[in-house]
Amino acid sequence: MNHDDLLSVPSPVVSVNGLGKVFGTFDPSMIERTGPTTGTARDAFSGSIVAAWDVNFEVAAGEALGIVGESGSGKSTVLRCIAGDQPATTGDVRFTCHEEGTVNVLRLDPATRRRLRIDKLSVVYQDPAEGLALGVTAGGNIADPLTAAGWRNFGRIRSRAAELLERTEVPLDRMDDIVRNFSGGMRQRVQIARALANNPAIVLLDEPTTGLDASVASGVLDLVRRLLEELDLAVVVVSHDFSVIEMLTQRCIVMQHGRVVEEALTDQLLEDPQHSYSQKLVAAARA
Amino acid sequence: MTTTVRRLADATRDLPFALLDEESKREIRRALLQAVATPGYQVPFGSREMPVARGWGSGGLQISLAIVGRNDVVKVIDQGDDEGVNAVNLRRLITTSTGTEESTEVDESTLIQSRHRIPEDAMGEDHILVLQVPVPEPLRGIERDMKELARMHAEADYSKMWVSLYEDKVRNGVITQTTGYPCLVAGRYVTATTPIPRWDIPRLHHSEFLTLFGAGREKRVYAIPPHTDVEPLTFEDVPFEVESADGARCKLCGSTESFLVETPGETSSWSCSDTAWCRRRRLA
Amino acid sequence: MDTTLQPILEASGLAKSFTLHNIDGRTVSALHDISFAVQPGEHVTLAGSSGAGKSTLLRVLYRTYRVSTGSIKFHLRSGRVVDIAQLTDVEILALRGREIGYVSQFLAAQPRRSVLDLVSRAGVSRGMSRTDAREMAALSLRRLNITEALWDVHTAVLSGGEKQRVNIAAGLISPPRLLLLDEPVSALDPENRARAIDLIADLADAGVAVLAVFHDLDAISRLATRVIRMAHGRIIDDGPAAEVLPFLQPSDVQP
């Protein structure tokens, strides 16, 4: 039975196949010496870290996929390899918004990958200092991707920045303040505004609310969720926080020691986790 | 340095033509050829110790010495002034080591070395303008990491420069950068125009003459060949404007159409920055 | 009930067990050998004492729980048949909303969303236009006695009963073909419960198949066309409401 004929499943915007990232020298034999079965991502023989291995998933437009796991599980590494912040060791990552998905973006030259980052794919980092220039105004931080995409009209850059800040609920009278003077929650909002500047098809969120006060975090989360609904983005959310995953995603993968140990509907993961590690995570989150 | 000083001091010995040995001149000329072939691109070269300190025109001097020929007529100016101490010294160094003639008149000169100005007089295809450059990197104030700078130039990724122009306009209402205004050369490289005033920038665009830039301390040369696009970076809706002051005119020649500088210690007193041009107007 | 119709859902040999890896790897069996079918327009109530497996069964059918063994044949609008137990996660998501809906007794936490927005959003996610969805949302909120003054407040500030009614409004707007209801009116006062039950009663008339858990005998007698009685994870009785209801124990409708 071919289910694709029966249900209209949205076609993926992001396809990740066999993604792997090893820090240190690589030798195929280290794969079986690492991972959940041996309880470590570090290969005792070589000292290399198998940060992520054999990661596969797809994300469609209007869909958010969660990557769950503790720190060191490899979830952020996966995100960074997809974003191009780190070179992957192996794997195949395709975006249908780039060359109709015929090209493995991991093989692109750095300049082309950076072009992708300007108008096709954005990342929102946990640490605003990674996604923003703190000494630059909120408007200037948005002007950056706009000018990179060829915007040369000051007035239009201003009004686009204002529109985005309004959308992310940053008071407009703060548009010309430098970001360093902003609170943590406000910095995240500016980061999100910047991420949306060139209408990307793909947005990657790396622990977007970790480190924020609970009430501030819920405001940012709420903003992200509304944007997901309105903008038809393909989104990957990395978080160790199940409340984030629950609010933003419909599906997720669970990573431990660099491997995917479970793939599930988000409600299923929370109610009926299959893998012992997932059960441990969910039990800890519920406690 | 000591070698050079000894050589200079020893009047009985023959100096090589134009002070530099032929190998050095060749190396500099090779760098210059590459610079001309890639307008606006900063070409590294092996900057030599010169009998002037780095930062005092040693880059420009090396270019002048590397390209000067026996039939050249040399003009050297400092901020438009042929009689500046440094201009005089550099001119002497070039002429005494080559036996070439010197002039303060543009139309008599073929090789013009300058600090911070382009002469007011029109120059043609027979002129080469050599500019002394303190900071050849236009992105220096924006990015410190040399590798990242190289990448930005390589990929023509100048969004940070645009952000700095945006920030300047937001904070100050205008783009405040006055001298050394960044320009996009031949549609490719953003280039530092040395600290020449904005006044001179339009004269680099599609010029008849070749402009060579030398930064001795930073060990870089670059070029704007004749008939090259030189566009000052500015927003479409924020026009590039040259310096002007209401009612300013040269107190000596009465000029309102040249680059004027304020007389130190006086208010509303202006004079031409280009002294040769001003003198000729007064004599005429 | 029109028995000549194709069933919409056919569960056969369904079992569910939980393996608790971190509690000495023990296995807890929750459902055994569940087989039944539901027709369009049928309202089937699941009865049974606490722990009998009623909610578990609803969650298995919605795939919030993974199926251990057995199959859940679902007849799509197009007439094709899929096995919910075998569908991929992406396919389940495509099935949810338009084909199968689930209304629990709790409103999922959505702190800053307004009432009208939440309900119309549910309609949009099932393919309604924004204007239609807003109209329908307004209509069902009125029927559920949620006054207009509350429409633009955030759901977080609502009372438990208001939240539950909003949840029902969202679950029933542009209803899917099979609706799973898990004690949807548990927190409502008698008047509002009656209104909600009226709304649910309309579903069967519209041809929606309903599989519900109530702990309220009045609701069951009013709504159920058929009752499935469960105990210890098994079906112990399955028949027309009129035949099964007289045999229900008070404990069968306890939460």
PDB file of N, CA and C in Angstrom, chain B residues 121-182:
ATOM      1  N   ASP B 121      43.518  70.859 -11.589  1.00  0.00           N
ATOM      2  CA  ASP B 121      43.664  70.878 -13.051  1.00  0.00           C
ATOM      3  C   ASP B 121      43.324  69.527 -13.658  1.00  0.00           C
ATOM      4  N   ALA B 122      42.764  69.590 -14.832  1.00  0.00           N
ATOM      5  CA  ALA B 122      42.430  68.349 -15.532  1.00  0.00           C
ATOM      6  C   ALA B 122      43.705  67.572 -15.843  1.00  0.00           C
ATOM      7  N   MET B 123      43.642  66.265 -15.693  1.00  0.00           N
ATOM      8  CA  MET B 123      44.773  65.418 -16.064  1.00  0.00           C
ATOM      9  C   MET B 123      44.323  64.499 -17.192  1.00  0.00           C
ATOM     10  N   GLY B 124      45.259  64.089 -17.979  1.00  0.00           N
ATOM     11  CA  GLY B 124      44.915  63.291 -19.151  1.00  0.00           C
ATOM     12  C   GLY B 124      45.614  61.951 -19.143  1.00  0.00           C
ATOM     13  N   GLU B 125      45.579  61.307 -20.277  1.00  0.00           N
ATOM     14  CA  GLU B 125      46.128  59.952 -20.342  1.00  0.00           C
ATOM     15  C   GLU B 125      47.644  59.928 -20.189  1.00  0.00           C
ATOM     16  N   ASP B 126      48.292  61.102 -20.306  1.00  0.00           N
ATOM     17  CA  ASP B 126      49.741  61.143 -20.123  1.00  0.00           C
ATOM     18  C   ASP B 126      50.136  61.275 -18.655  1.00  0.00           C
ATOM     19  N   HIS B 127      49.152  61.430 -17.787  1.00  0.00           N
ATOM     20  CA  HIS B 127      49.463  61.598 -16.362  1.00  0.00           C
ATOM     21  C   HIS B 127      49.281  60.287 -15.594  1.00  0.00           C
ATOM     22  N   ILE B 128      50.178  60.105 -14.639  1.00  0.00           N
ATOM     23  CA  ILE B 128      49.952  59.049 -13.649  1.00  0.00           C
ATOM     24  C   ILE B 128      49.902  59.732 -12.285  1.00  0.00           C
ATOM     25  N   LEU B 129      48.826  59.443 -11.564  1.00  0.00           N
ATOM     26  CA  LEU B 129      48.686  60.007 -10.223  1.00  0.00           C
ATOM     27  C   LEU B 129      49.035  58.918  -9.206  1.00  0.00           C
ATOM     28  N   VAL B 130      49.976  59.224  -8.317  1.00  0.00           N
ATOM     29  CA  VAL B 130      50.354  58.274  -7.265  1.00  0.00           C
ATOM     30  C   VAL B 130      49.878  58.836  -5.940  1.00  0.00           C
ATOM     31  N   LEU B 131      49.023  58.096  -5.265  1.00  0.00           N
ATOM     32  CA  LEU B 131      48.494  58.576  -3.981  1.00  0.00           C
ATOM     33  C   LEU B 131      49.106  57.805  -2.822  1.00  0.00           C
ATOM     34  N   GLN B 132      49.498  58.545  -1.793  1.00  0.00           N
ATOM     35  CA  GLN B 132      50.038  57.938  -0.575  1.00  0.00           C
ATOM     36  C   GLN B 132      48.868  57.542   0.326  1.00  0.00           C
ATOM     37  N   VAL B 133      48.915  56.285   0.751  1.00  0.00           N
ATOM     38  CA  VAL B 133      47.758  55.744   1.474  1.00  0.00           C
ATOM     39  C   VAL B 133      48.153  55.325   2.884  1.00  0.00           C
ATOM     40  N   PRO B 134      47.543  55.876   3.903  1.00  0.00           N
ATOM     41  CA  PRO B 134      47.837  55.383   5.254  1.00  0.00           C
ATOM     42  C   PRO B 134      47.107  54.073   5.574  1.00  0.00           C
ATOM     43  N   VAL B 135      45.816  54.003   5.262  1.00  0.00           N
ATOM     44  CA  VAL B 135      45.026  52.798   5.574  1.00  0.00           C
ATOM     45  C   VAL B 135      44.343  52.310   4.292  1.00  0.00           C
ATOM     46  N   PRO B 136      44.894  51.277   3.672  1.00  0.00           N
ATOM     47  CA  PRO B 136      44.322  50.837   2.389  1.00  0.00           C
ATOM     48  C   PRO B 136      43.034  50.027   2.542  1.00  0.00           C
ATOM     49  N   GLU B 137      42.752  49.556   3.761  1.00  0.00           N
ATOM     50  CA  GLU B 137      41.622  48.656   3.944  1.00  0.00           C
ATOM     51  C   GLU B 137      40.354  49.454   4.285  1.00  0.00           C
ATOM     52  N   PRO B 138      39.385  49.505   3.365  1.00  0.00           N
ATOM     53  CA  PRO B 138      38.183  50.300   3.632  1.00  0.00           C
ATOM     54  C   PRO B 138      37.327  49.716   4.749  1.00  0.00           C
ATOM     55  N   LEU B 139      37.508  48.426   5.015  1.00  0.00           N
ATOM     56  CA  LEU B 139      36.664  47.769   6.024  1.00  0.00           C
ATOM     57  C   LEU B 139      37.351  47.709   7.387  1.00  0.00           C
ATOM     58  N   ARG B 140      38.495  48.369   7.485  1.00  0.00           N
ATOM     59  CA  ARG B 140      39.298  48.262   8.698  1.00  0.00           C
ATOM     60  C   ARG B 140      38.511  48.583   9.966  1.00  0.00           C
ATOM     61  N   GLY B 141      37.713  49.639   9.930  1.00  0.00           N
ATOM     62  CA  GLY B 141      36.971  50.028  11.123  1.00  0.00           C
ATOM     63  C   GLY B 141      35.784  49.126  11.401  1.00  0.00           C
ATOM     64  N   ILE B 142      35.509  48.225  10.492  1.00  0.00           N
ATOM     65  CA  ILE B 142      34.286  47.427  10.580  1.00  0.00           C
ATOM     66  C   ILE B 142      34.583  45.993  10.973  1.00  0.00           C
ATOM     67  N   GLU B 143      35.701  45.486  10.504  1.00  0.00           N
ATOM     68  CA  GLU B 143      36.060  44.095  10.775  1.00  0.00           C
ATOM     69  C   GLU B 143      37.563  44.031  11.040  1.00  0.00           C
ATOM     70  N   ARG B 144      37.924  43.353  12.114  1.00  0.00           N
ATOM     71  CA  ARG B 144      39.350  43.304  12.454  1.00  0.00           C
ATOM     72  C   ARG B 144      40.031  42.045  11.950  1.00  0.00           C
ATOM     73  N   ASP B 145      39.265  40.973  11.902  1.00  0.00           N
ATOM     74  CA  ASP B 145      39.848  39.686  11.534  1.00  0.00           C
ATOM     75  C   ASP B 145      40.292  39.700  10.068  1.00  0.00           C
ATOM     76  N   MET B 146      41.617  39.527   9.859  1.00  0.00           N
ATOM     77  CA  MET B 146      42.173  39.607   8.502  1.00  0.00           C
ATOM     78  C   MET B 146      41.575  38.555   7.574  1.00  0.00           C
ATOM     79  N   LYS B 147      41.342  37.364   8.124  1.00  0.00           N
ATOM     80  CA  LYS B 147      40.791  36.294   7.295  1.00  0.00           C
ATOM     81  C   LYS B 147      39.373  36.639   6.849  1.00  0.00           C
ATOM     82  N   GLU B 148      38.617  37.178   7.781  1.00  0.00           N
ATOM     83  CA  GLU B 148      37.248  37.567   7.478  1.00  0.00           C
ATOM     84  C   GLU B 148      37.234  38.714   6.461  1.00  0.00           C
ATOM     85  N   LEU B 149      38.181  39.647   6.611  1.00  0.00           N
ATOM     86  CA  LEU B 149      38.283  40.748   5.642  1.00  0.00           C
ATOM     87  C   LEU B 149      38.547  40.207   4.245  1.00  0.00           C
ATOM     88  N   ALA B 150      39.475  39.267   4.179  1.00  0.00           N
ATOM     89  CA  ALA B 150      39.817  38.685   2.879  1.00  0.00           C
ATOM     90  C   ALA B 150      38.593  37.997   2.278  1.00  0.00           C
ATOM     91  N   ARG B 151      37.852  37.308   3.135  1.00  0.00           N
ATOM     92  CA  ARG B 151      36.644  36.632   2.655  1.00  0.00           C
ATOM     93  C   ARG B 151      35.614  37.640   2.147  1.00  0.00           C
ATOM     94  N   MET B 152      35.433  38.698   2.905  1.00  0.00           N
ATOM     95  CA  MET B 152      34.434  39.693   2.513  1.00  0.00           C
ATOM     96  C   MET B 152      34.768  40.280   1.143  1.00  0.00           C
ATOM     97  N   HIS B 153      36.043  40.586   0.924  1.00  0.00           N
ATOM     98  CA  HIS B 153      36.433  41.103  -0.399  1.00  0.00           C
ATOM     99  C   HIS B 153      36.261  40.038  -1.470  1.00  0.00           C
ATOM    100  N   ALA B 154      36.655  38.827  -1.128  1.00  0.00           N
ATOM    101  CA  ALA B 154      36.610  37.751  -2.123  1.00  0.00           C
ATOM    102  C   ALA B 154      35.180  37.499  -2.589  1.00  0.00           C
ATOM    103  N   GLU B 155      34.229  37.607  -1.652  1.00  0.00           N
ATOM    104  CA  GLU B 155      32.836  37.318  -1.995  1.00  0.00           C
ATOM    105  C   GLU B 155      32.035  38.591  -2.268  1.00  0.00           C
ATOM    106  N   ALA B 156      32.744  39.727  -2.295  1.00  0.00           N
ATOM    107  CA  ALA B 156      32.055  41.022  -2.461  1.00  0.00           C
ATOM    108  C   ALA B 156      30.916  41.133  -1.456  1.00  0.00           C
ATOM    109  N   ASP B 157      31.183  40.670  -0.240  1.00  0.00           N
ATOM    110  CA  ASP B 157      30.176  40.694   0.810  1.00  0.00           C
ATOM    111  C   ASP B 157      30.384  41.968   1.634  1.00  0.00           C
ATOM    112  N   TYR B 158      29.715  43.036   1.216  1.00  0.00           N
ATOM    113  CA  TYR B 158      29.959  44.335   1.831  1.00  0.00           C
ATOM    114  C   TYR B 158      28.796  44.808   2.693  1.00  0.00           C
ATOM    115  N   SER B 159      27.946  43.845   3.140  1.00  0.00           N
ATOM    116  CA  SER B 159      26.777  44.286   3.896  1.00  0.00           C
ATOM    117  C   SER B 159      27.182  45.009   5.186  1.00  0.00           C
ATOM    118  N   LYS B 160      28.308  44.630   5.787  1.00  0.00           N
ATOM    119  CA  LYS B 160      28.718  45.310   7.014  1.00  0.00           C
ATOM    120  C   LYS B 160      29.069  46.774   6.750  1.00  0.00           C
ATOM    121  N   MET B 161      29.635  47.015   5.567  1.00  0.00           N
ATOM    122  CA  MET B 161      29.925  48.399   5.199  1.00  0.00           C
ATOM    123  C   MET B 161      28.618  49.176   5.051  1.00  0.00           C
ATOM    124  N   TRP B 162      27.645  48.540   4.413  1.00  0.00           N
ATOM    125  CA  TRP B 162      26.349  49.202   4.253  1.00  0.00           C
ATOM    126  C   TRP B 162      25.692  49.443   5.601  1.00  0.00           C
ATOM    127  N   VAL B 163      25.830  48.468   6.516  1.00  0.00           N
ATOM    128  CA  VAL B 163      25.250  48.658   7.846  1.00  0.00           C
ATOM    129  C   VAL B 163      25.921  49.844   8.523  1.00  0.00           C
ATOM    130  N   SER B 164      27.227  50.003   8.344  1.00  0.00           N
ATOM    131  CA  SER B 164      27.898  51.127   9.003  1.00  0.00           C
ATOM    132  C   SER B 164      27.430  52.451   8.392  1.00  0.00           C
ATOM    133  N   LEU B 165      27.167  52.474   7.093  1.00  0.00           N
ATOM    134  CA  LEU B 165      26.614  53.693   6.476  1.00  0.00           C
ATOM    135  C   LEU B 165      25.199  53.955   7.003  1.00  0.00           C
ATOM    136  N   TYR B 166      24.428  52.848   7.142  1.00  0.00           N
ATOM    137  CA  TYR B 166      23.074  52.971   7.677  1.00  0.00           C
ATOM    138  C   TYR B 166      23.128  53.551   9.092  1.00  0.00           C
ATOM    139  N   GLU B 167      24.016  52.984   9.922  1.00  0.00           N
ATOM    140  CA  GLU B 167      24.117  53.439  11.313  1.00  0.00           C
ATOM    141  C   GLU B 167      24.543  54.901  11.376  1.00  0.00           C
ATOM    142  N   ASP B 168      25.467  55.274  10.509  1.00  0.00           N
ATOM    143  CA  ASP B 168      25.958  56.648  10.459  1.00  0.00           C
ATOM    144  C   ASP B 168      24.795  57.591  10.154  1.00  0.00           C
ATOM    145  N   LYS B 169      24.009  57.228   9.164  1.00  0.00           N
ATOM    146  CA  LYS B 169      22.867  58.061   8.759  1.00  0.00           C
ATOM    147  C   LYS B 169      21.823  58.129   9.874  1.00  0.00           C
ATOM    148  N   VAL B 170      21.575  56.996  10.546  1.00  0.00           N
ATOM    149  CA  VAL B 170      20.578  56.969  11.612  1.00  0.00           C
ATOM    150  C   VAL B 170      21.039  57.837  12.788  1.00  0.00           C
ATOM    151  N   ARG B 171      22.304  57.709  13.137  1.00  0.00           N
ATOM    152  CA  ARG B 171      22.786  58.425  14.319  1.00  0.00           C
ATOM    153  C   ARG B 171      22.998  59.905  14.063  1.00  0.00           C
ATOM    154  N   ASN B 172      23.437  60.221  12.856  1.00  0.00           N
ATOM    155  CA  ASN B 172      23.842  61.597  12.606  1.00  0.00           C
ATOM    156  C   ASN B 172      22.973  62.326  11.597  1.00  0.00           C
ATOM    157  N   GLY B 173      22.013  61.620  11.027  1.00  0.00           N
ATOM    158  CA  GLY B 173      21.120  62.248  10.056  1.00  0.00           C
ATOM    159  C   GLY B 173      21.732  62.350   8.677  1.00  0.00           C
ATOM    160  N   VAL B 174      23.051  62.247   8.606  1.00  0.00           N
ATOM    161  CA  VAL B 174      23.742  62.256   7.307  1.00  0.00           C
ATOM    162  C   VAL B 174      24.852  61.224   7.374  1.00  0.00           C
ATOM    163  N   ILE B 175      25.407  60.889   6.229  1.00  0.00           N
ATOM    164  CA  ILE B 175      26.593  60.040   6.234  1.00  0.00           C
ATOM    165  C   ILE B 175      27.781  60.967   6.466  1.00  0.00           C
ATOM    166  N   THR B 176      28.407  60.763   7.636  1.00  0.00           N
ATOM    167  CA  THR B 176      29.374  61.777   8.073  1.00  0.00           C
ATOM    168  C   THR B 176      30.768  61.575   7.505  1.00  0.00           C
ATOM    169  N   GLN B 177      31.038  60.400   6.992  1.00  0.00           N
ATOM    170  CA  GLN B 177      32.400  60.158   6.512  1.00  0.00           C
ATOM    171  C   GLN B 177      32.779  61.213   5.469  1.00  0.00           C
ATOM    172  N   THR B 178      33.871  61.930   5.713  1.00  0.00           N
ATOM    173  CA  THR B 178      34.232  63.014   4.805  1.00  0.00           C
ATOM    174  C   THR B 178      35.369  62.613   3.886  1.00  0.00           C
ATOM    175  N   THR B 179      36.512  62.290   4.476  1.00  0.00           N
ATOM    176  CA  THR B 179      37.648  61.939   3.631  1.00  0.00           C
ATOM    177  C   THR B 179      37.790  60.430   3.537  1.00  0.00           C
ATOM    178  N   GLY B 180      38.380  59.982   2.437  1.00  0.00           N
ATOM    179  CA  GLY B 180      38.590  58.547   2.259  1.00  0.00           C
ATOM    180  C   GLY B 180      37.289  57.810   2.065  1.00  0.00           C
ATOM    181  N   TYR B 181      36.336  58.465   1.451  1.00  0.00           N
ATOM    182  CA  TYR B 181      35.003  57.884   1.299  1.00  0.00           C
ATOM    183  C   TYR B 181      35.076  56.552   0.536  1.00  0.00           C
ATOM    184  N   PRO B 182      34.419  55.487   1.065  1.00  0.00           N
ATOM    185  CA  PRO B 182      34.517  54.178   0.388  1.00  0.00           C
ATOM    186  C   PRO B 182      33.790  54.190  -0.951  1.00  0.00           C
TER     187      PRO B 182
END
